[in-house]
Amino acid sequence: MWEKLLLSLINKHRGKTIGILIGLLASILFISYGFWKAIFIIICISLGYFIGRKIDEDKNLELWIKQLFKDKEQ
């Protein structure tokens, strides 16, 4: 019963469901750790997600990092 409801919510309202879960997680972090520690945790999670997505997409992570930190003056 609950599985069907959850799958229905995820399939029909994916963005809203993800938004609610992110909001819930953020509120728990803010209450538990305070604003700045929670922001740091959120930044680390976002960075980890971004790097993981690049790896999943078979992008050249080493090339991307080199481009990110290359000297802009040259």
PDB file of N, CA and C in Angstrom:
ATOM      1  N   MET A   1       0.822  -1.192   0.000  1.00  0.00           N
ATOM      2  CA  MET A   1       0.000   0.000   0.000  1.00  0.00           C
ATOM      3  C   MET A   1       0.872   1.264   0.000  1.00  0.00           C
ATOM      4  N   TRP A   2       1.791   1.341   0.988  1.00  0.00           N
ATOM      5  CA  TRP A   2       2.646   2.521   1.076  1.00  0.00           C
ATOM      6  C   TRP A   2       3.612   2.601  -0.100  1.00  0.00           C
ATOM      7  N   GLU A   3       4.051   1.430  -0.561  1.00  0.00           N
ATOM      8  CA  GLU A   3       4.973   1.419  -1.694  1.00  0.00           C
ATOM      9  C   GLU A   3       4.316   1.998  -2.939  1.00  0.00           C
ATOM     10  N   LYS A   4       3.065   1.629  -3.173  1.00  0.00           N
ATOM     11  CA  LYS A   4       2.347   2.153  -4.338  1.00  0.00           C
ATOM     12  C   LYS A   4       2.139   3.655  -4.217  1.00  0.00           C
ATOM     13  N   LEU A   5       1.816   4.114  -3.013  1.00  0.00           N
ATOM     14  CA  LEU A   5       1.612   5.549  -2.791  1.00  0.00           C
ATOM     15  C   LEU A   5       2.912   6.318  -3.030  1.00  0.00           C
ATOM     16  N   LEU A   6       4.012   5.813  -2.478  1.00  0.00           N
ATOM     17  CA  LEU A   6       5.300   6.488  -2.660  1.00  0.00           C
ATOM     18  C   LEU A   6       5.735   6.490  -4.121  1.00  0.00           C
ATOM     19  N   LEU A   7       5.568   5.358  -4.800  1.00  0.00           N
ATOM     20  CA  LEU A   7       5.926   5.311  -6.220  1.00  0.00           C
ATOM     21  C   LEU A   7       5.059   6.256  -7.040  1.00  0.00           C
ATOM     22  N   SER A   8       3.797   6.347  -6.696  1.00  0.00           N
ATOM     23  CA  SER A   8       2.898   7.264  -7.392  1.00  0.00           C
ATOM     24  C   SER A   8       3.328   8.712  -7.180  1.00  0.00           C
ATOM     25  N   LEU A   9       3.666   9.052  -5.932  1.00  0.00           N
ATOM     26  CA  LEU A   9       4.131  10.413  -5.636  1.00  0.00           C
ATOM     27  C   LEU A   9       5.407  10.738  -6.403  1.00  0.00           C
ATOM     28  N   ILE A  10       6.336   9.801  -6.404  1.00  0.00           N
ATOM     29  CA  ILE A  10       7.611  10.041  -7.080  1.00  0.00           C
ATOM     30  C   ILE A  10       7.414  10.160  -8.585  1.00  0.00           C
ATOM     31  N   ASN A  11       6.578   9.317  -9.160  1.00  0.00           N
ATOM     32  CA  ASN A  11       6.374   9.353 -10.609  1.00  0.00           C
ATOM     33  C   ASN A  11       5.590  10.575 -11.064  1.00  0.00           C
ATOM     34  N   LYS A  12       4.557  10.948 -10.327  1.00  0.00           N
ATOM     35  CA  LYS A  12       3.697  12.057 -10.752  1.00  0.00           C
ATOM     36  C   LYS A  12       4.220  13.418 -10.310  1.00  0.00           C
ATOM     37  N   HIS A  13       4.873  13.457  -9.157  1.00  0.00           N
ATOM     38  CA  HIS A  13       5.297  14.737  -8.572  1.00  0.00           C
ATOM     39  C   HIS A  13       6.752  14.655  -8.120  1.00  0.00           C
ATOM     40  N   ARG A  14       7.629  14.284  -9.029  1.00  0.00           N
ATOM     41  CA  ARG A  14       9.033  14.070  -8.682  1.00  0.00           C
ATOM     42  C   ARG A  14       9.676  15.327  -8.090  1.00  0.00           C
ATOM     43  N   GLY A  15       9.525  16.455  -8.743  1.00  0.00           N
ATOM     44  CA  GLY A  15      10.151  17.690  -8.266  1.00  0.00           C
ATOM     45  C   GLY A  15       9.639  18.120  -6.908  1.00  0.00           C
ATOM     46  N   LYS A  16       8.332  18.033  -6.714  1.00  0.00           N
ATOM     47  CA  LYS A  16       7.746  18.413  -5.424  1.00  0.00           C
ATOM     48  C   LYS A  16       8.216  17.484  -4.314  1.00  0.00           C
ATOM     49  N   THR A  17       8.274  16.188  -4.610  1.00  0.00           N
ATOM     50  CA  THR A  17       8.703  15.215  -3.610  1.00  0.00           C
ATOM     51  C   THR A  17      10.156  15.444  -3.223  1.00  0.00           C
ATOM     52  N   ILE A  18      11.003  15.666  -4.197  1.00  0.00           N
ATOM     53  CA  ILE A  18      12.414  15.927  -3.913  1.00  0.00           C
ATOM     54  C   ILE A  18      12.563  17.240  -3.142  1.00  0.00           C
ATOM     55  N   GLY A  19      11.797  18.249  -3.515  1.00  0.00           N
ATOM     56  CA  GLY A  19      11.842  19.526  -2.811  1.00  0.00           C
ATOM     57  C   GLY A  19      11.440  19.402  -1.355  1.00  0.00           C
ATOM     58  N   ILE A  20      10.408  18.615  -1.096  1.00  0.00           N
ATOM     59  CA  ILE A  20       9.964  18.398   0.281  1.00  0.00           C
ATOM     60  C   ILE A  20      11.047  17.687   1.079  1.00  0.00           C
ATOM     61  N   LEU A  21      11.657  16.666   0.492  1.00  0.00           N
ATOM     62  CA  LEU A  21      12.706  15.926   1.198  1.00  0.00           C
ATOM     63  C   LEU A  21      13.928  16.801   1.468  1.00  0.00           C
ATOM     64  N   ILE A  22      14.291  17.639   0.505  1.00  0.00           N
ATOM     65  CA  ILE A  22      15.419  18.554   0.709  1.00  0.00           C
ATOM     66  C   ILE A  22      15.092  19.565   1.805  1.00  0.00           C
ATOM     67  N   GLY A  23      13.876  20.090   1.798  1.00  0.00           N
ATOM     68  CA  GLY A  23      13.460  21.022   2.840  1.00  0.00           C
ATOM     69  C   GLY A  23      13.461  20.385   4.217  1.00  0.00           C
ATOM     70  N   LEU A  24      13.000  19.146   4.294  1.00  0.00           N
ATOM     71  CA  LEU A  24      12.998  18.424   5.567  1.00  0.00           C
ATOM     72  C   LEU A  24      14.417  18.204   6.061  1.00  0.00           C
ATOM     73  N   LEU A  25      15.294  17.768   5.167  1.00  0.00           N
ATOM     74  CA  LEU A  25      16.688  17.547   5.536  1.00  0.00           C
ATOM     75  C   LEU A  25      17.352  18.852   5.981  1.00  0.00           C
ATOM     76  N   ALA A  26      17.117  19.930   5.251  1.00  0.00           N
ATOM     77  CA  ALA A  26      17.713  21.225   5.606  1.00  0.00           C
ATOM     78  C   ALA A  26      17.227  21.691   6.974  1.00  0.00           C
ATOM     79  N   SER A  27      15.939  21.541   7.251  1.00  0.00           N
ATOM     80  CA  SER A  27      15.417  21.987   8.546  1.00  0.00           C
ATOM     81  C   SER A  27      16.000  21.166   9.690  1.00  0.00           C
ATOM     82  N   ILE A  28      16.162  19.864   9.486  1.00  0.00           N
ATOM     83  CA  ILE A  28      16.769  19.028  10.522  1.00  0.00           C
ATOM     84  C   ILE A  28      18.219  19.442  10.755  1.00  0.00           C
ATOM     85  N   LEU A  29      18.950  19.720   9.674  1.00  0.00           N
ATOM     86  CA  LEU A  29      20.340  20.158   9.813  1.00  0.00           C
ATOM     87  C   LEU A  29      20.433  21.490  10.543  1.00  0.00           C
ATOM     88  N   PHE A  30      19.576  22.453  10.190  1.00  0.00           N
ATOM     89  CA  PHE A  30      19.613  23.767  10.830  1.00  0.00           C
ATOM     90  C   PHE A  30      19.310  23.665  12.318  1.00  0.00           C
ATOM     91  N   ILE A  31      18.341  22.855  12.671  1.00  0.00           N
ATOM     92  CA  ILE A  31      17.975  22.710  14.080  1.00  0.00           C
ATOM     93  C   ILE A  31      19.069  21.977  14.848  1.00  0.00           C
ATOM     94  N   SER A  32      19.649  20.944  14.240  1.00  0.00           N
ATOM     95  CA  SER A  32      20.633  20.118  14.939  1.00  0.00           C
ATOM     96  C   SER A  32      22.004  20.777  15.056  1.00  0.00           C
ATOM     97  N   TYR A  33      22.470  21.421  13.993  1.00  0.00           N
ATOM     98  CA  TYR A  33      23.848  21.901  13.956  1.00  0.00           C
ATOM     99  C   TYR A  33      23.999  23.414  13.922  1.00  0.00           C
ATOM    100  N   GLY A  34      22.963  24.144  13.677  1.00  0.00           N
ATOM    101  CA  GLY A  34      23.081  25.582  13.522  1.00  0.00           C
ATOM    102  C   GLY A  34      23.233  25.947  12.056  1.00  0.00           C
ATOM    103  N   PHE A  35      23.092  27.228  11.776  1.00  0.00           N
ATOM    104  CA  PHE A  35      23.033  27.695  10.395  1.00  0.00           C
ATOM    105  C   PHE A  35      24.313  27.423   9.618  1.00  0.00           C
ATOM    106  N   TRP A  36      25.471  27.872  10.124  1.00  0.00           N
ATOM    107  CA  TRP A  36      26.708  27.796   9.346  1.00  0.00           C
ATOM    108  C   TRP A  36      27.202  26.368   9.175  1.00  0.00           C
ATOM    109  N   LYS A  37      27.073  25.554  10.205  1.00  0.00           N
ATOM    110  CA  LYS A  37      27.471  24.149  10.070  1.00  0.00           C
ATOM    111  C   LYS A  37      26.567  23.433   9.073  1.00  0.00           C
ATOM    112  N   ALA A  38      25.276  23.754   9.105  1.00  0.00           N
ATOM    113  CA  ALA A  38      24.337  23.139   8.164  1.00  0.00           C
ATOM    114  C   ALA A  38      24.644  23.572   6.734  1.00  0.00           C
ATOM    115  N   ILE A  39      24.981  24.844   6.540  1.00  0.00           N
ATOM    116  CA  ILE A  39      25.341  25.327   5.203  1.00  0.00           C
ATOM    117  C   ILE A  39      26.579  24.594   4.699  1.00  0.00           C
ATOM    118  N   PHE A  40      27.572  24.406   5.574  1.00  0.00           N
ATOM    119  CA  PHE A  40      28.781  23.675   5.191  1.00  0.00           C
ATOM    120  C   PHE A  40      28.448  22.242   4.786  1.00  0.00           C
ATOM    121  N   ILE A  41      27.587  21.572   5.537  1.00  0.00           N
ATOM    122  CA  ILE A  41      27.179  20.200   5.210  1.00  0.00           C
ATOM    123  C   ILE A  41      26.468  20.169   3.867  1.00  0.00           C
ATOM    124  N   ILE A  42      25.587  21.129   3.620  1.00  0.00           N
ATOM    125  CA  ILE A  42      24.847  21.187   2.357  1.00  0.00           C
ATOM    126  C   ILE A  42      25.803  21.413   1.183  1.00  0.00           C
ATOM    127  N   ILE A  43      26.797  22.278   1.365  1.00  0.00           N
ATOM    128  CA  ILE A  43      27.783  22.520   0.303  1.00  0.00           C
ATOM    129  C   ILE A  43      28.577  21.249   0.014  1.00  0.00           C
ATOM    130  N   CYS A  44      28.990  20.538   1.053  1.00  0.00           N
ATOM    131  CA  CYS A  44      29.742  19.292   0.853  1.00  0.00           C
ATOM    132  C   CYS A  44      28.896  18.240   0.147  1.00  0.00           C
ATOM    133  N   ILE A  45      27.632  18.116   0.525  1.00  0.00           N
ATOM    134  CA  ILE A  45      26.738  17.161  -0.129  1.00  0.00           C
ATOM    135  C   ILE A  45      26.550  17.536  -1.591  1.00  0.00           C
ATOM    136  N   SER A  46      26.359  18.822  -1.867  1.00  0.00           N
ATOM    137  CA  SER A  46      26.166  19.273  -3.248  1.00  0.00           C
ATOM    138  C   SER A  46      27.404  19.009  -4.096  1.00  0.00           C
ATOM    139  N   LEU A  47      28.563  19.282  -3.544  1.00  0.00           N
ATOM    140  CA  LEU A  47      29.809  19.025  -4.261  1.00  0.00           C
ATOM    141  C   LEU A  47      29.984  17.531  -4.536  1.00  0.00           C
ATOM    142  N   GLY A  48      29.678  16.705  -3.557  1.00  0.00           N
ATOM    143  CA  GLY A  48      29.758  15.260  -3.745  1.00  0.00           C
ATOM    144  C   GLY A  48      28.794  14.769  -4.806  1.00  0.00           C
ATOM    145  N   TYR A  49      27.587  15.325  -4.809  1.00  0.00           N
ATOM    146  CA  TYR A  49      26.601  14.957  -5.830  1.00  0.00           C
ATOM    147  C   TYR A  49      27.090  15.357  -7.217  1.00  0.00           C
ATOM    148  N   PHE A  50      27.630  16.565  -7.330  1.00  0.00           N
ATOM    149  CA  PHE A  50      28.095  17.067  -8.619  1.00  0.00           C
ATOM    150  C   PHE A  50      29.231  16.205  -9.165  1.00  0.00           C
ATOM    151  N   ILE A  51      30.192  15.869  -8.316  1.00  0.00           N
ATOM    152  CA  ILE A  51      31.308  15.022  -8.744  1.00  0.00           C
ATOM    153  C   ILE A  51      30.806  13.627  -9.104  1.00  0.00           C
ATOM    154  N   GLY A  52      29.910  13.077  -8.307  1.00  0.00           N
ATOM    155  CA  GLY A  52      29.351  11.762  -8.600  1.00  0.00           C
ATOM    156  C   GLY A  52      28.587  11.733  -9.905  1.00  0.00           C
ATOM    157  N   ARG A  53      27.859  12.808 -10.192  1.00  0.00           N
ATOM    158  CA  ARG A  53      27.118  12.888 -11.452  1.00  0.00           C
ATOM    159  C   ARG A  53      28.074  12.925 -12.636  1.00  0.00           C
ATOM    160  N   LYS A  54      29.169  13.655 -12.500  1.00  0.00           N
ATOM    161  CA  LYS A  54      30.172  13.709 -13.569  1.00  0.00           C
ATOM    162  C   LYS A  54      30.777  12.324 -13.807  1.00  0.00           C
ATOM    163  N   ILE A  55      31.035  11.591 -12.740  1.00  0.00           N
ATOM    164  CA  ILE A  55      31.585  10.244 -12.879  1.00  0.00           C
ATOM    165  C   ILE A  55      30.569   9.326 -13.545  1.00  0.00           C
ATOM    166  N   ASP A  56      29.302   9.423 -13.145  1.00  0.00           N
ATOM    167  CA  ASP A  56      28.253   8.589 -13.736  1.00  0.00           C
ATOM    168  C   ASP A  56      28.060   8.875 -15.219  1.00  0.00           C
ATOM    169  N   GLU A  57      28.257  10.117 -15.621  1.00  0.00           N
ATOM    170  CA  GLU A  57      28.083  10.498 -17.023  1.00  0.00           C
ATOM    171  C   GLU A  57      29.316  10.169 -17.857  1.00  0.00           C
ATOM    172  N   ASP A  58      30.298   9.526 -17.244  1.00  0.00           N
ATOM    173  CA  ASP A  58      31.556   9.163 -17.905  1.00  0.00           C
ATOM    174  C   ASP A  58      32.273  10.374 -18.483  1.00  0.00           C
ATOM    175  N   LYS A  59      32.146  11.496 -17.825  1.00  0.00           N
ATOM    176  CA  LYS A  59      32.896  12.682 -18.228  1.00  0.00           C
ATOM    177  C   LYS A  59      34.316  12.531 -17.703  1.00  0.00           C
ATOM    178  N   ASN A  60      35.244  13.200 -18.339  1.00  0.00           N
ATOM    179  CA  ASN A  60      36.629  13.160 -17.908  1.00  0.00           C
ATOM    180  C   ASN A  60      36.788  14.109 -16.724  1.00  0.00           C
ATOM    181  N   LEU A  61      36.745  13.550 -15.516  1.00  0.00           N
ATOM    182  CA  LEU A  61      36.792  14.346 -14.298  1.00  0.00           C
ATOM    183  C   LEU A  61      38.126  15.073 -14.157  1.00  0.00           C
ATOM    184  N   GLU A  62      39.210  14.416 -14.519  1.00  0.00           N
ATOM    185  CA  GLU A  62      40.528  15.042 -14.426  1.00  0.00           C
ATOM    186  C   GLU A  62      40.618  16.266 -15.332  1.00  0.00           C
ATOM    187  N   LEU A  63      40.114  16.155 -16.556  1.00  0.00           N
ATOM    188  CA  LEU A  63      40.116  17.277 -17.490  1.00  0.00           C
ATOM    189  C   LEU A  63      39.251  18.418 -16.956  1.00  0.00           C
ATOM    190  N   TRP A  64      38.103  18.093 -16.395  1.00  0.00           N
ATOM    191  CA  TRP A  64      37.208  19.108 -15.853  1.00  0.00           C
ATOM    192  C   TRP A  64      37.868  19.863 -14.703  1.00  0.00           C
ATOM    193  N   ILE A  65      38.562  19.139 -13.813  1.00  0.00           N
ATOM    194  CA  ILE A  65      39.235  19.782 -12.682  1.00  0.00           C
ATOM    195  C   ILE A  65      40.362  20.683 -13.181  1.00  0.00           C
ATOM    196  N   LYS A  66      41.113  20.226 -14.187  1.00  0.00           N
ATOM    197  CA  LYS A  66      42.180  21.063 -14.745  1.00  0.00           C
ATOM    198  C   LYS A  66      41.611  22.333 -15.363  1.00  0.00           C
ATOM    199  N   GLN A  67      40.486  22.222 -16.057  1.00  0.00           N
ATOM    200  CA  GLN A  67      39.860  23.401 -16.653  1.00  0.00           C
ATOM    201  C   GLN A  67      39.328  24.345 -15.583  1.00  0.00           C
ATOM    202  N   LEU A  68      38.845  23.785 -14.490  1.00  0.00           N
ATOM    203  CA  LEU A  68      38.302  24.597 -13.407  1.00  0.00           C
ATOM    204  C   LEU A  68      39.381  25.457 -12.759  1.00  0.00           C
ATOM    205  N   PHE A  69      40.579  24.886 -12.598  1.00  0.00           N
ATOM    206  CA  PHE A  69      41.643  25.584 -11.889  1.00  0.00           C
ATOM    207  C   PHE A  69      42.734  26.134 -12.800  1.00  0.00           C
ATOM    208  N   LYS A  70      42.507  26.163 -14.104  1.00  0.00           N
ATOM    209  CA  LYS A  70      43.543  26.683 -14.997  1.00  0.00           C
ATOM    210  C   LYS A  70      43.673  28.193 -14.821  1.00  0.00           C
ATOM    211  N   ASP A  71      44.830  28.697 -15.203  1.00  0.00           N
ATOM    212  CA  ASP A  71      45.117  30.120 -15.072  1.00  0.00           C
ATOM    213  C   ASP A  71      44.315  30.891 -16.113  1.00  0.00           C
ATOM    214  N   LYS A  72      43.532  31.839 -15.673  1.00  0.00           N
ATOM    215  CA  LYS A  72      42.669  32.618 -16.564  1.00  0.00           C
ATOM    216  C   LYS A  72      43.457  33.644 -17.384  1.00  0.00           C
ATOM    217  N   GLU A  73      44.674  33.976 -16.964  1.00  0.00           N
ATOM    218  CA  GLU A  73      45.478  35.002 -17.617  1.00  0.00           C
ATOM    219  C   GLU A  73      46.055  34.533 -18.950  1.00  0.00           C
ATOM    220  N   GLN A  74      46.220  33.245 -19.149  1.00  0.00           N
ATOM    221  CA  GLN A  74      46.892  32.742 -20.354  1.00  0.00           C
ATOM    222  C   GLN A  74      45.983  32.695 -21.520  1.00  0.00           C
TER     223      GLN A  74
END
